[in-house]
Structures are given as structure tokens and as C-alpha cells.
XYZ file of C-alpha atoms in Angstrom:
349
model
C -107.166 -232.049 -137.553
C -108.165 -232.057 -141.196
C -105.596 -232.324 -143.857
C -105.394 -229.538 -146.411
C -107.006 -231.663 -149.109
C -109.946 -232.681 -146.923
C -110.353 -229.083 -145.751
C -110.561 -227.837 -149.313
C -113.042 -230.565 -150.177
C -115.180 -229.637 -147.169
C -115.036 -225.991 -148.054
C -116.111 -226.581 -151.626
C -119.031 -228.703 -150.429
C -120.150 -225.961 -148.067
C -119.867 -223.285 -150.764
C -121.879 -225.460 -153.135
C -124.674 -225.835 -150.596
C -124.704 -222.065 -149.992
C -124.868 -221.340 -153.724
C -127.718 -223.805 -154.077
C -129.618 -222.065 -151.295
C -128.985 -218.660 -152.903
C -130.123 -219.910 -156.299
C -133.256 -221.380 -154.759
C -134.045 -218.068 -153.050
C -133.439 -216.139 -156.265
C -135.627 -218.561 -158.185
C -138.456 -218.145 -155.657
C -138.147 -214.335 -155.867
C -138.271 -214.424 -159.666
C -141.254 -216.757 -159.549
C -143.105 -214.406 -157.200
C -142.294 -211.412 -159.427
C -143.514 -213.323 -162.483
C -146.784 -214.173 -160.707
C -147.230 -210.478 -159.734
C -146.591 -209.385 -163.319
C -149.108 -211.896 -164.614
C -151.735 -210.618 -162.147
C -151.026 -206.999 -163.154
C -151.321 -207.943 -166.818
C -154.610 -209.702 -166.139
C -155.943 -206.639 -164.277
C -154.868 -204.299 -167.090
C -156.419 -206.625 -169.642
C -159.684 -206.712 -167.731
C -159.731 -202.914 -167.366
C -158.969 -202.520 -171.073
C -161.767 -204.915 -172.000
C -164.159 -202.969 -169.729
C -163.149 -199.694 -171.343
C -163.573 -201.145 -174.841
C -166.980 -202.466 -173.876
C -168.086 -199.072 -172.498
C -166.833 -197.299 -175.607
C -168.673 -199.787 -177.786
C -171.882 -199.167 -175.839
C -171.428 -195.391 -176.135
C -170.779 -195.764 -179.856
C -173.959 -197.813 -180.252
C -175.928 -195.171 -178.302
C -174.454 -192.402 -180.478
C -175.364 -194.324 -183.618
C -178.912 -194.834 -182.328
C -179.212 -191.135 -181.497
C -177.843 -190.167 -184.893
C -180.310 -192.486 -186.548
C -183.190 -190.968 -184.542
C -182.095 -187.416 -185.420
C -181.805 -188.391 -189.079
C -185.309 -189.788 -188.891
C -186.670 -186.604 -187.302
C -184.857 -184.463 -189.894
C -186.350 -186.556 -192.651
C -189.832 -186.047 -191.160
C -189.323 -182.273 -190.972
C -188.097 -182.196 -194.563
C -191.139 -184.172 -195.635
C -193.449 -181.748 -193.801
C -191.749 -178.754 -195.391
C -191.953 -180.422 -198.772
C -195.633 -181.128 -198.170
C -196.282 -177.488 -197.270
C -194.258 -176.179 -200.199
C -195.766 -178.596 -202.628
C -199.395 -178.597 -201.579
C -200.010 -175.000 -200.524
C -197.290 -172.479 -201.304
C -199.749 -169.659 -200.617
C -199.630 -170.525 -196.923
C -196.367 -168.594 -196.686
C -198.211 -165.477 -197.824
C -200.706 -166.013 -195.005
C -197.885 -166.335 -192.471
C -196.307 -163.175 -193.858
C -199.589 -161.292 -193.531
C -200.012 -162.451 -189.919
C -196.482 -161.300 -189.094
C -197.061 -157.874 -190.666
C -200.276 -157.339 -188.701
C -198.560 -158.252 -185.419
C -195.683 -155.917 -186.260
C -198.180 -153.127 -186.990
C -199.722 -153.603 -183.551
C -196.298 -153.441 -181.924
C -195.449 -150.202 -183.732
C -198.846 -148.747 -182.855
C -198.873 -149.460 -179.124
C -195.177 -149.349 -178.269
C -194.045 -146.455 -180.475
C -197.446 -144.927 -181.308
C -196.236 -144.726 -184.914
C -199.552 -144.570 -186.752
C -198.018 -144.003 -190.197
C -195.777 -147.076 -190.082
C -198.575 -149.217 -188.626
C -200.912 -148.247 -191.469
C -198.211 -149.031 -194.055
C -197.667 -152.482 -192.521
C -201.397 -153.191 -192.591
C -201.524 -152.240 -196.273
C -198.642 -154.638 -196.965
C -200.503 -157.403 -195.103
C -203.598 -156.776 -197.210
C -201.478 -156.946 -200.369
C -200.133 -160.366 -199.286
C -203.665 -161.659 -198.796
C -204.663 -160.241 -202.178
C -201.825 -162.191 -203.846
C -203.308 -165.439 -202.484
C -206.485 -164.885 -204.557
C -208.536 -166.809 -201.993
C -212.223 -165.828 -201.604
C -212.306 -167.353 -198.103
C -209.999 -164.565 -196.887
C -212.520 -161.793 -197.552
C -213.311 -161.538 -193.816
C -209.661 -161.010 -192.925
C -209.197 -158.429 -195.674
C -212.322 -156.567 -194.546
C -210.962 -156.434 -190.971
C -207.611 -155.102 -192.203
C -209.387 -152.428 -194.238
C -211.365 -151.336 -191.176
C -208.154 -151.182 -189.118
C -206.528 -148.971 -191.753
C -209.591 -146.686 -191.740
C -209.491 -146.391 -187.929
C -205.805 -145.454 -188.047
C -206.499 -142.847 -190.716
C -208.968 -141.179 -188.360
C -206.359 -140.761 -185.608
C -205.238 -137.126 -185.317
C -201.543 -136.791 -186.023
C -199.263 -134.910 -183.609
C -196.107 -133.185 -184.849
C -193.803 -134.543 -182.162
C -190.645 -133.409 -183.953
C -192.007 -129.871 -184.293
C -192.838 -129.735 -180.571
C -189.355 -130.907 -179.611
C -187.725 -128.358 -181.925
C -189.871 -125.557 -180.485
C -188.998 -126.494 -176.890
C -185.285 -126.609 -177.760
C -185.586 -123.201 -179.415
C -187.111 -121.738 -176.241
C -184.245 -123.230 -174.223
C -181.826 -121.250 -176.388
C -183.790 -118.033 -175.755
C -183.577 -118.159 -171.954
C -180.500 -115.893 -171.912
C -182.466 -113.186 -173.754
C -184.985 -112.790 -170.916
C -184.592 -109.681 -168.746
C -184.914 -109.878 -164.991
C -187.705 -107.871 -163.347
C -186.828 -104.591 -161.524
C -187.642 -104.667 -157.814
C -187.861 -100.909 -157.386
C -191.197 -99.952 -155.863
C -192.877 -96.805 -154.795
C -191.539 -96.112 -151.288
C -193.617 -92.990 -150.757
C -196.234 -93.224 -148.003
C -199.834 -93.674 -148.989
C -200.833 -90.420 -147.221
C -198.285 -87.666 -147.883
C -199.794 -84.653 -146.078
C -197.832 -81.448 -145.516
C -195.674 -82.037 -142.402
C -194.572 -78.417 -141.813
C -195.466 -76.895 -138.440
C -197.357 -73.609 -138.155
C -195.909 -70.613 -136.283
C -199.323 -69.634 -134.897
C -199.955 -70.478 -131.240
C -203.637 -70.968 -131.978
C -202.738 -74.014 -134.091
C -200.851 -75.802 -131.356
C -203.238 -78.769 -131.565
C -202.546 -79.172 -135.299
C -198.803 -78.821 -134.715
C -198.924 -81.463 -131.994
C -200.812 -83.841 -134.277
C -198.293 -83.322 -137.099
C -195.364 -83.885 -134.776
C -196.914 -87.121 -133.516
C -197.613 -88.246 -137.051
C -194.029 -87.592 -138.138
C -192.804 -89.529 -135.139
C -194.987 -92.540 -135.943
C -194.006 -92.530 -139.623
C -190.500 -93.629 -138.638
C -191.967 -96.866 -137.150
C -194.812 -97.745 -139.495
C -194.749 -97.070 -143.237
C -197.559 -98.075 -145.576
C -196.518 -98.508 -149.232
C -198.777 -99.118 -152.171
C -198.497 -102.550 -153.874
C -200.419 -102.702 -157.124
C -199.059 -106.179 -158.005
C -197.854 -109.327 -156.303
C -194.472 -108.887 -154.687
C -191.609 -110.111 -156.858
C -189.210 -112.435 -154.990
C -185.716 -111.091 -154.673
C -182.754 -112.985 -156.105
C -179.378 -113.115 -154.416
C -176.438 -111.806 -156.452
C -175.503 -114.119 -159.345
C -178.469 -116.372 -158.592
C -179.991 -115.636 -161.982
C -177.474 -118.081 -163.506
C -178.932 -120.958 -161.502
C -182.450 -119.796 -162.335
C -181.734 -119.874 -166.068
C -180.169 -123.338 -165.780
C -183.201 -124.613 -163.883
C -185.468 -123.269 -166.613
C -183.356 -125.027 -169.245
C -183.514 -128.250 -167.226
C -187.304 -128.071 -167.121
C -187.459 -127.454 -170.870
C -185.167 -130.433 -171.418
C -187.481 -132.598 -169.297
C -190.425 -131.416 -171.390
C -188.682 -132.265 -174.681
C -187.713 -135.732 -173.395
C -191.299 -136.405 -172.324
C -192.614 -135.827 -175.872
C -191.352 -139.048 -177.561
C -192.307 -141.002 -174.433
C -195.842 -139.584 -174.533
C -195.668 -138.554 -170.846
C -198.360 -135.910 -170.822
C -198.215 -135.133 -167.074
C -194.425 -134.719 -167.030
C -194.563 -132.527 -170.135
C -197.333 -130.309 -168.706
C -195.720 -129.978 -165.257
C -192.338 -128.967 -166.696
C -193.857 -126.233 -168.858
C -195.986 -124.970 -165.956
C -192.846 -124.661 -163.807
C -191.130 -122.657 -166.544
C -194.137 -120.353 -166.894
C -194.331 -119.781 -163.125
C -190.636 -118.969 -162.763
C -190.549 -116.634 -165.752
C -193.578 -114.691 -164.496
C -192.097 -114.483 -160.993
C -188.538 -113.384 -161.758
C -188.520 -111.792 -165.217
C -189.949 -108.612 -166.660
C -193.321 -109.556 -168.099
C -193.599 -106.187 -169.823
C -190.573 -106.921 -171.990
C -191.391 -107.981 -175.559
C -189.039 -110.987 -175.518
C -190.566 -112.226 -172.265
C -194.097 -111.835 -173.615
C -193.233 -113.838 -176.722
C -191.515 -116.478 -174.619
C -194.520 -116.863 -172.299
C -196.917 -116.958 -175.228
C -194.979 -119.842 -176.784
C -194.865 -121.676 -173.433
C -198.629 -121.318 -173.008
C -199.278 -122.634 -176.516
C -197.010 -125.627 -175.972
C -198.610 -126.324 -172.605
C -202.015 -126.593 -174.275
C -200.629 -129.010 -176.890
C -201.458 -132.665 -176.176
C -198.700 -135.192 -176.822
C -200.905 -138.245 -176.209
C -202.529 -139.988 -179.165
C -205.872 -141.748 -178.975
C -204.885 -144.911 -180.828
C -207.120 -147.998 -181.080
C -206.627 -150.478 -178.253
C -207.013 -153.511 -180.534
C -206.790 -154.462 -184.199
C -209.724 -156.432 -185.544
C -207.559 -158.330 -188.007
C -205.212 -159.835 -185.426
C -207.485 -162.560 -183.962
C -208.827 -163.438 -187.414
C -205.361 -164.011 -188.875
C -204.294 -165.863 -185.735
C -207.185 -168.286 -186.205
C -206.274 -168.751 -189.865
C -202.680 -169.514 -188.852
C -203.920 -172.126 -186.393
C -206.124 -173.884 -188.916
C -203.955 -173.707 -192.054
C -200.298 -173.595 -191.037
C -199.800 -175.011 -187.556
C -202.221 -177.900 -188.027
C -200.468 -178.714 -191.288
C -197.088 -178.754 -189.522
C -198.495 -181.029 -186.790
C -199.741 -183.651 -189.257
C -197.408 -186.629 -189.970
C -195.856 -186.660 -193.405
C -198.075 -188.709 -195.706
C -196.422 -187.879 -199.000
C -193.999 -190.834 -198.961
C -196.507 -193.641 -198.150
C -198.914 -192.438 -200.830
C -196.063 -192.465 -203.342
C -194.963 -195.975 -202.357
C -198.468 -197.477 -202.401
C -198.835 -197.577 -206.230
C -195.337 -199.072 -206.512
C -196.291 -201.926 -204.174
C -199.432 -202.627 -206.155
C -197.642 -202.922 -209.514
C -196.534 -206.618 -209.160
C -200.163 -207.687 -208.567
C -201.161 -208.001 -212.245
C -198.188 -210.330 -213.031
C -199.935 -213.618 -212.048
C -202.925 -212.666 -214.169
C -200.672 -212.453 -217.271
C -199.143 -215.864 -216.540
C -202.564 -217.457 -216.375
């Protein structure tokens, strides 16, 4: 049995060993954590270096692209300066070409002969300002185009539309036709019977004729039968006539000759079928419809303009080829400067 002093000494020794083991374990844990932190720092450092490297490469690429764009911009500026400095009249040629193309678009799309002729005159004025004898062929072609447009017969489209709209407003003034006809038989012989027995054959024939008249009646028709309208159907008829007149007026600016003609023919047919053609208002209405139906809304405009291909060729040879050439203004300016130091050795000799 251990004495109290030896027991305390033994206990302290055992506690010391346990503390040493715990400290060793803690030290190993801290060492492992430190190693893990170092590895994480190394990984983050490597990722950061990779990111910096990628950003540097992207920055270099952006600088190279910016330098290339600056070079291209400088070339364009030199070309524009060359055009402006060497041949400022080229812009007048481009303007004339644009005006001629615009005249063709107005002529064929809108069939606006007046505006097309005005644009051609403006194009000719631009060529005249250039004072270039080599453009006489183009100016002659423009003059011939203007003359061909002057020969085109003008159509008063606005007047036709106004007239059609006016007729649409007059539909309510038309009077429907009367359907009363002569109901009397074609042969109206005396049907009275004789009191004489000697005329029994005549009386028998008259009696038979009167009997048959109740089954078959022949009426005189001097004109074509007028179709009957149901009650209140005249409202729909008038609206249909207005709709056809509206279709005719809308076909005028679109130059749809067939649609325009068909709509007016429908109006004429319906008015003659259902309205009183002896009425003065109806006669005037039909007369106006017939005159409008004979009016042509199509214009015989030229299919081509002689000046267009000529100006297009001039644009190819003078403007676009000039834009395609590399800028030579700067090298020619630098060449005399490089040659200036050459005479210096001769002076020293």
C-alpha cells in the first residue's frame, strides 16, 4: 500500500504524461491545419495568377484590336480626305445618281410623273454644276428621260376620287322603280253572252274562253322584268352600292383598272335593275357612272430610264474605284521629307 506522499507523486507523474500526450495531439492537429491553410493559400495564389494572366492576355488582345480599328479609321479618313481634296465634284455626281434612282422609284412605285420629272431636272442641274464635258452623254440621257415623261398623259386621280365620293353621297336620292305592270289580257274581246239561240256556238266559245282565262293569263311585257325587293331591302341595296363605289375610289390610287371597272359596272347594273331609269336624278347618276367607267386610271409610263445605267457606270468608275484604292496621300507627302537629308553630305564635301 502506497503512502500518501508516494501516491501523490505517482498521480502527478501520470497527469504530466497525460498532459504531454494531449499537447502532442494538439500540436499535431495545429500542424495539420497549418499545412491545409498553406495548401489553400497556394491554390488561391495559383488561381489568382491564372486570372491575372488571362486578364493580361485579354487586355493585350483589346489593345491590338483597338490599334487595328484606329488604323482602319485612319485609312478611311485618308480616303475621304483624298476624295474631298482631289475631286470634290464627285459628290455632285453621287447626288445626281441618287436623284435619278429616286425618280425611278417615284415613277414606278407611285406613278408620280410630276415628281419624277422634277427629280430628273435636279439631277441634270447637279451635273451642270460639275462643268465636265465628259458628262454630256449622261445629261443627254436625262434630257431624253424628261421629254419622255412630259409626253405621258396625265390622269386627274384626285378628281376621279372626288367624283366617285360625290356619287356615293347621291345614292339616297335615287328613286326605286315601280313594279306595277299592265295586268290586262292581251286579247280583251267582249265576253257577254248573246240571248239568241242561233248564236249558241258563239256563246259556248265565249264561256269556254272565260273559263280558260282563269287558268292562263297572257300579259304584255315591253321591257325586262324588274326584280322585286323585299320590304326594307332597299337599305341593303343602297349600302352595297356605296360599298362598290368605295372599292372603286380605293382602286384609283392603286391603279387597279380591273377592280375599278368591275365596281362601277356592278353599280350601273344594280341601278338599272332596281331604280327608276326615267327619273332625272337616276339618269344623271348613270351618266356619271358611265363616264367614270370609261376613264382609264392606268398610266403608260416608261419601263426604264436611259440615264440610270449611264450614271451607275460613272459611279463605278469615279467614286467606288476611288474608295477602293489605298490611301496614297501620306506616302507621297513623306517622300520629299525623306529625301531632304540627301544633299547634306554634298555640302560637307
